[in-house]
Amino acid sequence: MATRPASRSDFRVAIVCALLREYNAVSLLIDEFWDEDGDPYGRAPGDPNCYRTGRIGDIDVVLVQLSDMGKVSAASAAASVRSSYPGLELALLTGICGGVPRTDAGEEILLGDVVLAKTVVQYDLGKQYPGVFQTRITVEQSFDRPTKKVRNLLTLLETDLLREKLERRTAAILQELQMATPRRQPAKYQYPGAALDKLYRSGYRHKHHRPAECSMCADPHDTCEPSRNQTCHELGCDDASLVPREREQRGPEPLAPLLFFGRIGSGDTVVKSGEDRDRIAKEHCLIAFEMEGAGIWDEIPCIIVKGVCDYADSHKNKRWQDYAAATGASAMKALLERYPKTDETRSPPRRHFIVPFGRSERFVGRHTILHQLLQRIPPSVHKDNCQRTVIEGLGGVGKTQAALEAAYRVRDEHADCSVFWVPAVDTMSFENAYRKIGQTLGIEGIDDDDADIKTLVKTALGASPGSWLMVVDNADDIELVFGSNHSPGLTDYLPFSRNGSLLLTTRNHKVAVRFAQRSIIALAQMDQTEGVELLQQGLGTQTHDTESMERLVDFLGNLPLAIRQASAYMAEIGMSATTYLQRCHSSSKTLIKLLSKDFDDQGRYKNIKNPIATTWLISFEHIARDNPSAARYLRFICFLAEKNIPLSILVTNLKGLAVGRQLAAGRQARAGLAANGKPGKMTQGRIG
């Protein structure tokens, strides 16, 4: 599979279509789309265009459909696409056009053939003198010519040998397109048939030819409005006025489209007159007419590749438009396959993955949470804003592990997205992580003694054209995260970019709500199946004593950190789940001792103690500081049974809690909030 471009700057070619039928035909020929799951690149501020991105061969392309026909709409769209995709070096304007029946060299152009513009003539731009209109100048002379690379390519393709190869390749691609036609319109791009390719004499007008039907059409120089919307058969157009074509000698079988190089007339007026067609074509040596080329040519080096759908006369109709759109799109792809390749065809992906932990081989479950995260945290999810998401949960519930697994999955699924990991435990760890990011990005001045590291990194990521995800882990201290009246918080240094996304983990609900408002994912304990699987992985063996494991996991509250701590100790000592559970039940002192044992966990920070008792003690200290009333409730509950506590007891006894406050606080500090003061099932501030 090809590598997706890192940013908008990596796209070299734009494909522009004026009509939906043209756009639909081109879409069937894109080898791979880059935006099937949403737009990963966005657009520049003020750009009103809508884009699709993909590749044809190894050329990355951006597909644009104009909002309206005409050179004004084309010029506006071309200017916008250039602002959003600054690396463009070529625009391919493809679609349908009106053809001149014969070239100056006498070659016959048929419906379904393809014309390629070497020069564009804006034939309706000039000065109107009495009795004569003088065209100002050719676009080739008045505007920038195509680059030398484009001119050389067209010259090469016009040679007899390559032109024939290009025609064969166009025919092959056309067959592929016809086979890919949507099922609801299976014949949409099929050859309409030679019998419908009718060229009338230039002066033979499309109107009522039976005098009794219309008095206006009886005038040789006039036609009625209704006749313009009727078919030649309905009007009785006489086949005796048809111009003989060489096709009549080749039989009714579909003909492979031929390619013609030359001048194309571009104007805001649809040519529907055989006489005017011949006059303008002769004056400027044109082989076709269309309406958008003059607008694009001045903005981006351009090649016009269009299928002939009519003869630009009064008999034109829409029967050949879909087929001509298909032949034009097929020739465009054949041409693009010949576009010169260079060593700079695509710059290497400019992405970084700065995460301090390896991927956990023992990560289990959390499927729903990960699905929710991957629907929210990639930068492409919200193309007009910097996405903010929070994982909120109790200490030890696995917030860091879920964020870590999500970071690796973003890396795997979004090849152009950088991932940065920043701990928010304290100011020092935050700044050290920012320094590493700045050094990796090569930010100038990041290692200076007086460098404002946090501001430098914030500015650089805010201006980065590439997409990124920043994980801000352990953002539990509300004052550290948001600051105070006297000092800024860490959030003041988080970058903002429409190409960026922020994922924050916290055990503090106030932090979660203040940071992300409604984009909060609550992470609860594991279910029993997940807990047992995690315990088995920690033990490194498959045991059949699932009943004991289930009871142990249930006793540990299905908390991942407690399960990992228990499994680490059991594996080290060689203890069974039954024995470990018996020791937990033996006494409060033994339980506290077991839950206070440190263990090695590669998915946690080295300067943070791992035991679940320590983790809960930290949680309690935060509660005591941020919500003293809640802390008093928790201290009092420690003296009660773990279930069915009447609310009236709490309300009544909290008033006189001061007497035993010191005693309760001392006991809770020793227990680390790991147990409820008596042997039994672990809780964390639960009632009932």
XYZ file of C-alpha atoms in Angstrom:
688
model
C 0.000 0.000 0.000
C 1.276 3.469 -0.888
C 2.185 5.909 1.853
C -0.238 8.746 2.417
C 1.260 12.249 2.008
C 2.338 13.920 5.228
C 0.712 17.267 4.459
C -0.984 19.350 1.767
C 2.435 20.521 0.567
C 3.171 17.032 -0.806
C 0.465 17.142 -3.499
C 1.760 17.891 -6.984
C -1.315 17.705 -9.232
C -4.849 19.103 -9.067
C -7.663 17.630 -11.175
C -10.405 20.177 -11.854
C -13.918 19.405 -13.119
C -16.717 21.863 -13.875
C -19.665 19.436 -13.925
C -20.802 16.666 -11.617
C -20.808 14.139 -14.461
C -17.143 14.974 -15.126
C -16.275 14.669 -11.428
C -18.034 11.301 -11.173
C -16.071 9.874 -14.098
C -12.726 10.992 -12.658
C -13.610 9.588 -9.218
C -13.868 6.089 -10.702
C -10.242 6.323 -11.854
C -8.610 7.309 -8.560
C -6.453 4.335 -7.534
C -6.699 5.097 -3.806
C -8.432 7.825 -1.834
C -6.695 9.322 1.191
C -9.871 10.681 2.777
C -12.219 7.687 2.961
C -12.479 8.142 6.746
C -12.622 11.946 6.755
C -10.506 14.821 5.499
C -6.986 14.470 6.999
C -5.570 17.646 5.429
C -8.114 20.432 5.783
C -7.638 23.634 3.808
C -6.189 27.116 4.165
C -8.181 29.858 5.950
C -10.637 31.493 3.558
C -10.562 28.636 1.033
C -14.208 27.828 0.099
C -13.365 24.789 -2.051
C -14.216 21.233 -1.096
C -11.593 18.633 -1.929
C -11.034 14.930 -2.269
C -7.495 13.608 -2.116
C -5.948 10.416 -3.412
C -3.415 9.056 -5.828
C -3.201 7.988 -9.456
C -0.241 5.658 -9.756
C 2.380 7.243 -7.526
C 1.173 10.802 -8.138
C -0.765 12.366 -5.259
C -3.742 14.334 -6.585
C -6.368 16.674 -5.183
C -9.766 16.584 -6.914
C -11.795 19.790 -7.217
C -15.304 20.353 -8.537
C -16.178 23.925 -9.474
C -19.286 25.488 -7.985
C -20.278 26.985 -11.350
C -19.306 26.837 -14.999
C -17.173 29.556 -16.570
C -13.737 31.076 -16.269
C -14.577 33.324 -13.276
C -15.518 30.357 -11.123
C -12.499 28.459 -12.419
C -10.095 31.294 -11.632
C -11.428 31.677 -8.095
C -11.223 27.943 -7.398
C -7.708 27.714 -8.853
C -6.455 30.553 -6.668
C -7.915 28.879 -3.585
C -6.520 25.450 -4.355
C -3.077 26.959 -4.827
C -3.289 28.612 -1.381
C -4.233 25.335 0.307
C -1.878 23.130 -1.720
C 1.277 25.235 -2.243
C 3.254 22.366 -3.790
C 1.038 22.090 -6.898
C 2.920 22.185 -10.170
C 0.149 21.153 -12.562
C -3.622 21.393 -12.954
C -5.469 18.976 -15.219
C -8.784 20.432 -16.365
C -10.804 17.477 -17.566
C -14.374 17.017 -18.717
C -16.357 17.642 -21.883
C -16.186 20.165 -24.714
C -17.599 21.034 -28.112
C -15.416 19.831 -30.965
C -14.532 21.323 -34.325
C -15.363 18.628 -36.933
C -11.989 18.850 -38.698
C -8.568 20.170 -37.797
C -6.561 22.481 -40.067
C -4.648 19.392 -41.142
C -7.886 17.775 -42.282
C -8.113 15.206 -39.495
C -11.656 14.229 -38.591
C -12.705 14.753 -34.937
C -15.570 12.522 -33.834
C -17.781 12.495 -30.768
C -15.922 10.751 -27.962
C -12.477 11.771 -29.192
C -10.253 13.734 -26.820
C -8.572 17.109 -27.281
C -5.518 18.314 -25.343
C -4.787 22.022 -25.252
C -1.302 23.257 -26.038
C -2.676 26.802 -26.087
C -5.860 28.477 -24.875
C -7.484 31.322 -26.779
C -9.920 33.553 -24.908
C -11.833 34.275 -28.091
C -14.483 36.513 -26.469
C -11.917 38.893 -24.924
C -11.079 41.849 -27.138
C -12.451 44.968 -28.797
C -15.637 45.395 -30.792
C -15.105 47.676 -33.800
C -17.877 48.566 -36.256
C -18.591 45.355 -38.061
C -15.610 43.466 -36.610
C -14.504 41.990 -33.260
C -10.765 41.869 -32.634
C -9.592 39.263 -30.136
C -7.145 40.767 -27.678
C -4.504 38.064 -27.577
C -3.994 34.379 -26.902
C -3.812 33.293 -23.309
C -0.449 31.715 -24.001
C 0.971 35.134 -24.809
C -0.857 37.185 -22.188
C -0.450 34.865 -19.194
C 2.258 32.572 -17.887
C 2.947 29.652 -20.142
C 3.024 26.122 -18.733
C 6.313 25.209 -17.139
C 9.064 23.841 -19.317
C 8.369 20.382 -17.904
C 4.738 20.583 -19.066
C 5.657 21.935 -22.511
C 8.234 19.205 -23.007
C 5.721 16.565 -21.946
C 3.108 17.726 -24.461
C 5.688 17.898 -27.225
C 6.836 14.362 -26.441
C 3.307 12.946 -26.278
C 2.443 14.506 -29.640
C 5.037 12.354 -31.401
C 3.498 9.605 -33.515
C 4.841 6.742 -31.412
C 3.814 8.036 -27.974
C 0.531 9.433 -29.225
C -0.436 5.973 -30.442
C 0.626 4.415 -27.123
C -1.333 7.063 -25.228
C -4.444 6.304 -27.317
C -4.147 2.571 -26.625
C -3.713 3.224 -22.914
C -6.716 5.589 -22.951
C -8.861 2.873 -24.524
C -7.752 0.353 -21.887
C -8.491 2.741 -19.011
C -11.878 3.542 -20.560
C -12.782 -0.148 -20.439
C -11.783 -0.266 -16.753
C -13.966 2.763 -16.062
C -16.920 1.245 -17.889
C -16.624 -1.928 -15.807
C -16.565 0.164 -12.608
C -19.821 1.934 -13.435
C -22.300 2.055 -10.515
C -24.893 -0.733 -10.659
C -27.828 1.671 -10.755
C -26.566 3.062 -14.115
C -24.745 0.155 -15.799
C -24.737 1.717 -19.281
C -23.828 5.229 -18.200
C -20.384 5.365 -19.849
C -20.974 3.017 -22.792
C -20.464 4.060 -26.409
C -23.782 5.623 -27.575
C -23.439 4.265 -31.111
C -22.295 5.601 -34.467
C -25.891 6.197 -35.570
C -26.187 8.946 -32.962
C -23.013 10.731 -34.071
C -24.598 13.220 -36.455
C -22.881 16.229 -37.966
C -25.141 18.581 -39.958
C -23.999 21.178 -42.420
C -22.961 24.390 -40.639
C -25.869 26.388 -41.992
C -28.525 23.741 -41.348
C -30.274 24.902 -38.204
C -31.951 22.968 -35.437
C -35.582 24.138 -35.681
C -39.036 23.165 -36.944
C -38.610 22.171 -40.567
C -42.297 21.771 -41.300
C -43.598 25.315 -42.046
C -47.065 24.510 -40.765
C -45.739 23.726 -37.293
C -44.122 27.084 -36.510
C -44.330 30.420 -38.282
C -41.219 31.742 -36.542
C -39.078 28.810 -37.667
C -40.375 29.359 -41.206
C -38.120 32.433 -41.299
C -34.715 31.222 -42.635
C -32.894 33.459 -40.140
C -34.947 32.754 -37.010
C -35.847 29.887 -34.652
C -38.376 29.559 -31.854
C -37.539 28.964 -28.215
C -39.415 25.605 -27.872
C -37.426 24.061 -30.716
C -34.188 24.478 -28.802
C -35.350 21.896 -26.256
C -36.542 19.312 -28.773
C -34.627 16.502 -30.455
C -33.701 16.402 -34.108
C -36.159 13.536 -34.578
C -38.993 15.556 -33.033
C -38.205 18.548 -35.247
C -37.753 16.483 -38.374
C -34.132 17.444 -39.071
C -33.306 16.016 -42.468
C -30.555 13.370 -42.595
C -29.918 14.497 -46.167
C -28.192 17.531 -44.597
C -25.714 15.350 -42.697
C -22.042 15.697 -43.546
C -20.590 12.344 -44.659
C -18.117 10.989 -42.092
C -15.417 8.418 -42.546
C -16.935 6.474 -39.660
C -19.724 5.298 -41.991
C -17.125 3.173 -43.772
C -15.873 1.551 -40.513
C -19.108 -0.085 -39.344
C -21.145 0.372 -36.136
C -18.575 -1.021 -33.666
C -17.297 1.371 -30.952
C -14.203 3.241 -31.983
C -11.260 3.778 -29.652
C -11.045 7.518 -28.949
C -8.334 9.398 -30.787
C -6.290 12.214 -29.209
C -5.792 15.636 -30.785
C -3.339 18.323 -29.685
C -3.947 21.952 -30.499
C -5.584 25.241 -29.563
C -8.786 25.324 -27.564
C -11.129 28.292 -27.430
C -12.216 29.315 -23.925
C -15.049 31.753 -23.319
C -18.060 32.498 -21.171
C -20.474 31.841 -24.047
C -21.644 28.372 -25.016
C -21.166 28.035 -28.787
C -24.326 26.566 -30.368
C -23.957 27.727 -33.925
C -22.220 25.818 -36.685
C -21.526 28.992 -38.614
C -20.005 30.831 -35.631
C -18.063 27.695 -34.731
C -16.433 27.525 -38.132
C -15.715 31.251 -38.224
C -14.079 31.441 -34.786
C -12.218 28.154 -35.273
C -10.795 29.281 -38.599
C -9.757 32.677 -37.223
C -7.838 31.191 -34.263
C -6.966 27.704 -35.543
C -9.078 26.017 -32.837
C -9.962 22.356 -32.481
C -12.518 22.687 -29.637
C -14.493 25.043 -27.372
C -14.893 25.044 -23.589
C -15.517 27.556 -20.755
C -13.030 27.173 -17.873
C -9.502 26.902 -19.246
C -8.786 30.645 -19.420
C -9.607 31.000 -15.714
C -7.264 28.263 -14.522
C -4.387 28.881 -16.913
C -3.385 32.111 -15.190
C -3.250 30.539 -11.706
C -1.625 27.129 -12.136
C 0.302 25.559 -15.040
C -2.498 23.736 -16.813
C -3.229 21.011 -19.346
C -6.797 20.796 -20.646
C -7.931 17.253 -21.446
C -11.547 17.033 -22.599
C -13.772 14.587 -24.426
C -15.821 15.852 -27.377
C -19.543 15.586 -26.567
C -21.022 17.676 -29.429
C -20.058 19.716 -32.468
C -20.778 23.151 -30.935
C -23.743 23.668 -33.258
C -27.471 24.174 -32.762
C -28.053 20.389 -32.858
C -25.992 19.724 -29.722
C -27.592 17.515 -27.054
C -26.578 15.598 -23.921
C -26.525 12.041 -25.306
C -22.740 11.900 -25.542
C -21.850 13.836 -22.406
C -21.286 10.906 -20.014
C -19.286 8.945 -22.585
C -17.207 12.011 -23.458
C -16.581 12.674 -19.759
C -15.320 9.093 -19.495
C -12.985 9.372 -22.486
C -11.630 12.689 -21.220
C -11.015 11.231 -17.731
C -9.358 8.140 -19.222
C -7.002 10.220 -21.355
C -6.210 12.364 -18.319
C -5.138 9.305 -16.333
C -3.115 7.955 -19.263
C -1.341 11.307 -19.529
C -0.695 11.472 -15.784
C 0.951 8.049 -15.909
C 3.472 9.636 -18.281
C 4.051 12.677 -16.085
C 7.792 13.028 -15.332
C 8.853 11.476 -12.023
C 11.626 12.969 -9.928
C 13.432 12.066 -6.736
C 11.170 14.575 -4.974
C 7.962 12.810 -6.057
C 6.997 12.620 -2.407
C 8.782 13.927 0.628
C 9.281 11.432 3.455
C 6.579 11.496 6.113
C 7.360 14.268 8.568
C 5.919 12.712 11.679
C 7.274 11.968 15.133
C 6.351 9.515 17.849
C 7.574 10.700 21.245
C 6.064 8.376 23.849
C 8.068 7.311 26.945
C 6.520 3.842 27.227
C 6.559 0.808 24.989
C 3.342 -0.811 23.885
C 2.003 -3.130 26.564
C 1.939 -6.738 25.463
C -0.465 -7.437 28.332
C -3.107 -4.890 27.377
C -6.525 -6.534 27.408
C -10.118 -5.485 26.835
C -11.307 -1.869 26.803
C -12.687 -2.348 23.298
C -15.561 0.109 23.691
C -13.348 2.795 25.225
C -10.719 2.449 22.489
C -13.382 2.602 19.796
C -14.698 5.829 21.322
C -11.199 7.280 21.541
C -10.340 6.485 17.930
C -13.579 8.156 16.876
C -12.597 11.352 18.714
C -8.855 11.903 19.028
C -7.398 11.847 15.474
C -6.936 15.476 14.325
C -9.081 14.813 11.234
C -12.183 14.278 13.399
C -12.775 18.013 13.822
C -11.295 19.817 10.830
C -12.224 23.289 12.075
C -10.940 23.065 15.643
C -8.319 21.538 17.918
C -10.086 18.485 19.313
C -10.076 18.109 23.131
C -10.886 14.785 24.795
C -10.578 13.565 28.396
C -10.253 10.101 29.913
C -11.563 10.398 33.462
C -11.438 7.675 36.101
C -10.334 6.580 39.557
C -6.687 6.137 40.433
C -5.501 2.724 39.228
C -8.382 2.211 36.822
C -6.060 2.190 33.770
C -6.348 5.674 32.254
C -2.676 5.837 31.263
C -2.757 2.351 29.746
C -5.860 3.140 27.684
C -4.311 6.402 26.451
C -1.071 4.570 25.632
C -2.814 1.917 23.564
C -4.837 4.617 21.795
C -1.622 6.520 20.974
C -0.119 3.438 19.324
C -3.290 2.802 17.373
C -3.319 6.381 16.086
C 0.287 5.870 15.011
C -0.663 2.691 13.127
C -3.835 4.025 11.495
C -2.771 7.605 10.683
C 0.607 7.517 8.974
C 0.863 11.308 8.772
C 0.049 12.044 12.429
C 2.758 12.799 15.002
C 2.141 11.690 18.595
C 3.577 13.506 21.633
C 3.304 12.385 25.262
C 3.500 14.948 28.061
C 3.165 14.056 31.786
C 1.392 16.691 33.884
C 2.499 15.320 37.245
C 4.406 18.538 37.954
C 5.880 21.526 36.131
C 9.306 19.929 35.779
C 8.083 16.753 34.064
C 5.888 18.833 31.747
C 8.769 21.100 30.746
C 11.202 18.207 30.269
C 8.756 16.559 27.867
C 8.363 19.842 25.979
C 12.139 20.206 25.741
C 12.400 16.776 24.132
C 9.644 17.661 21.654
C 11.407 20.925 20.798
C 14.726 19.167 20.266
C 13.110 16.551 18.029
C 11.362 19.226 15.957
C 14.597 21.220 15.705
C 13.076 24.368 17.180
C 15.623 27.162 17.118
C 16.713 28.333 20.583
C 15.174 25.383 22.453
C 18.473 24.622 24.244
C 19.321 28.214 25.170
C 19.777 28.806 28.893
C 17.031 31.418 28.985
C 14.709 29.646 26.541
C 10.970 29.796 27.222
C 10.618 26.125 26.321
C 6.886 25.792 26.825
C 6.082 28.838 24.690
C 8.493 27.814 21.920
C 6.917 24.366 21.581
C 3.386 25.742 21.825
C 4.111 28.195 18.992
C 5.819 25.592 16.797
C 3.036 23.026 17.035
C 0.396 25.691 16.591
C 1.965 26.682 13.260
C 2.816 23.148 12.109
C 1.153 22.101 8.819
C 1.306 18.450 9.883
C -1.274 16.742 12.063
C -0.483 15.751 15.643
C -1.924 14.230 18.816
C -0.678 15.325 22.243
C -1.456 13.145 25.260
C -1.376 15.087 28.547
C -1.219 12.386 31.211
C -1.975 12.516 34.967
C -3.482 16.018 34.925
C -4.962 15.641 38.409
C -3.922 18.867 40.172
C -6.477 21.500 39.158
C -4.299 24.413 40.273
C -1.282 23.069 38.374
C -3.363 22.429 35.257
C -5.282 25.724 35.124
C -3.122 28.016 37.266
C -4.252 30.721 39.624
C -4.550 34.485 39.686
C -0.808 34.706 40.288
C 0.605 32.135 37.886
C -0.351 30.480 34.574
C -1.353 26.832 34.408
C -0.092 24.096 32.118
C -3.088 24.539 29.830
C -1.799 28.025 28.972
C 1.036 26.279 27.145
C -0.974 23.679 25.251
C -0.830 24.339 21.491
C -3.838 25.154 19.353
C -4.007 24.005 15.750
C -6.786 22.794 13.474
C -4.361 19.999 12.596
C -3.995 19.016 16.259
C -5.786 17.033 18.951
C -5.367 16.961 22.744
C -6.079 13.923 24.933
C -5.947 14.474 28.694
C -6.154 11.857 31.464
C -7.301 12.811 34.950
C -8.892 11.455 38.115
C -10.293 14.925 38.869
C -13.815 15.479 37.542
C -13.491 19.267 37.833
C -10.408 19.167 35.610
C -12.229 16.978 33.083
C -15.274 19.222 32.805
C -13.259 22.418 32.666
C -10.912 21.089 29.994
C -13.264 19.313 27.611
C -16.810 20.100 28.783
C -18.744 17.313 27.052
C -16.021 15.281 25.312
C -15.305 13.166 28.397
C -14.876 9.394 28.361
C -15.457 7.853 31.797
C -13.215 4.837 32.390
C -14.649 2.367 34.896
C -13.223 -0.811 36.374
C -12.719 -3.825 34.136
C -15.397 -6.445 33.868
C -14.634 -9.826 35.410
C -13.605 -11.502 32.134
C -11.094 -8.757 31.363
C -9.810 -8.774 34.930
C -9.175 -12.524 34.926
C -7.415 -12.285 31.560
C -5.162 -9.506 32.894
C -4.382 -11.547 36.014
C -3.499 -14.619 33.933
C -1.221 -12.588 31.674
C 0.574 -11.174 34.720
C 1.144 -14.669 36.104
C 2.476 -15.818 32.753
C 0.604 -19.095 32.909
C -2.809 -20.458 32.053
C -4.451 -21.823 35.182
C -7.643 -23.809 35.527
C -8.401 -22.325 38.945
C -10.684 -19.742 37.367
C -13.043 -19.679 40.340
C -10.319 -18.447 42.709
C -9.153 -15.936 40.121
C -12.650 -14.603 39.676
C -13.045 -14.177 43.432
C -9.659 -12.442 43.685
C -10.399 -10.089 40.800
C -13.751 -9.295 42.381
C -12.075 -8.630 45.737
C -9.596 -6.285 44.035
C -12.491 -4.257 42.660
C -11.588 -5.157 39.025
C -8.982 -2.380 39.131
C -6.178 -2.962 36.584
C -3.430 -1.498 38.782
C -4.427 -3.656 41.763
C -4.595 -6.738 39.525
C -1.167 -6.050 38.024
C 0.280 -5.470 41.492
C -1.213 -8.739 42.797
C -0.076 -10.741 39.783
C 3.464 -9.335 40.026
C 3.712 -10.373 43.669
C 2.132 -13.775 43.069
C 4.456 -14.485 40.129
C 7.525 -13.467 42.132
C 6.633 -15.600 45.175
C 4.986 -18.432 43.265
C 1.722 -17.924 45.117
C -1.671 -19.147 43.934
C -4.762 -16.984 43.679
C -6.375 -18.953 46.503
C -3.457 -18.340 48.887
C -3.210 -14.645 47.994
C -6.919 -14.195 48.610
C -6.677 -16.015 51.956
C -3.889 -13.678 53.057
C -5.963 -10.649 52.054
C -8.801 -11.920 54.242
C -6.574 -12.830 57.192
C -6.295 -9.306 58.649
C -6.401 -5.631 57.783
C -2.716 -5.337 58.584
C -1.806 -8.090 56.111
C -4.089 -6.580 53.448
C -2.495 -3.168 53.792
C 0.959 -4.737 53.615
C 0.125 -6.631 50.426
C -1.376 -3.586 48.738
C 1.600 -1.427 49.708
C 4.238 -3.597 47.979
C 5.960 -1.818 45.139
C 6.402 -3.578 41.795
C 7.987 -2.928 38.418
C 5.532 -1.608 35.829
C 7.055 -0.449 32.537
C 3.900 1.435 31.674
C 4.199 3.833 34.641
C 6.597 6.655 35.489
C 9.771 5.696 37.350
C 9.487 8.529 39.881
C 5.932 7.540 40.849
C 5.288 4.702 43.297
C 3.179 1.938 41.817
C 1.318 0.312 44.777
C -2.424 0.727 44.702
C -2.329 1.892 48.360
C -0.054 4.764 47.395
C -2.200 5.613 44.382
C -5.321 5.854 46.513
C -3.557 7.877 49.177
C -2.642 10.427 46.512
C -6.286 10.464 45.404
C -7.393 11.084 48.975
C -4.905 13.921 49.442
C -6.300 15.624 46.335
C -9.832 15.166 47.650
C -8.878 16.587 51.064
C -7.407 19.659 49.426
C -10.057 20.299 46.763
C -13.182 19.106 48.592
C -12.743 18.957 52.407
C -16.356 17.925 53.012
C -15.945 14.843 50.851
C -12.770 13.944 52.728
C -14.612 14.145 56.054
C -17.287 11.806 54.746
C -14.629 9.303 53.649
C -12.857 9.398 57.017
C -16.099 8.730 58.854
C -17.145 5.905 56.502
C -13.936 4.020 57.339
C -15.388 3.196 60.769
C -18.595 1.717 59.316
C -19.550 -1.405 57.447
C -18.860 -1.268 53.741
C -22.498 -1.535 52.582
C -25.946 -0.106 53.287
C -24.809 2.976 55.192
C -27.849 5.122 56.094
C -27.518 8.675 54.818
C -29.012 9.960 58.093
C -26.005 8.638 60.016
C -23.608 10.601 57.795
C -25.533 13.857 58.109
C -25.919 13.507 61.899
C -22.467 12.306 62.805
C -20.443 14.567 60.534
C -21.383 17.487 62.768
C -19.451 15.907 65.643
C -16.689 14.434 63.567
C -14.020 16.824 64.860
C -13.499 14.688 68.001
C -12.314 11.647 66.060
C -10.922 13.447 63.035
C -7.259 12.975 63.883
C -7.723 9.308 64.671
C -9.589 8.650 61.423
C -7.057 10.580 59.364
C -4.222 8.615 60.930
C -5.830 5.293 60.170
C -6.626 6.275 56.585
C -3.094 7.487 55.972
C -1.734 4.144 57.144
C -4.262 2.213 55.098
C -3.681 4.462 52.098
C -7.393 4.215 51.423
C -6.659 0.717 50.161
C -9.141 -1.042 52.430
C -12.279 -0.072 54.254
C -10.890 -0.645 57.761
C -11.867 -4.312 58.012
C -11.209 -7.450 55.995
C -13.546 -7.629 53.074
C -14.000 -6.418 49.516
C -11.956 -3.367 48.524
C -13.774 -0.092 47.992
C -12.784 3.404 47.000
C -15.231 5.752 48.671
C -18.299 3.734 47.635
C -21.532 3.720 49.634
C -23.697 0.615 49.348
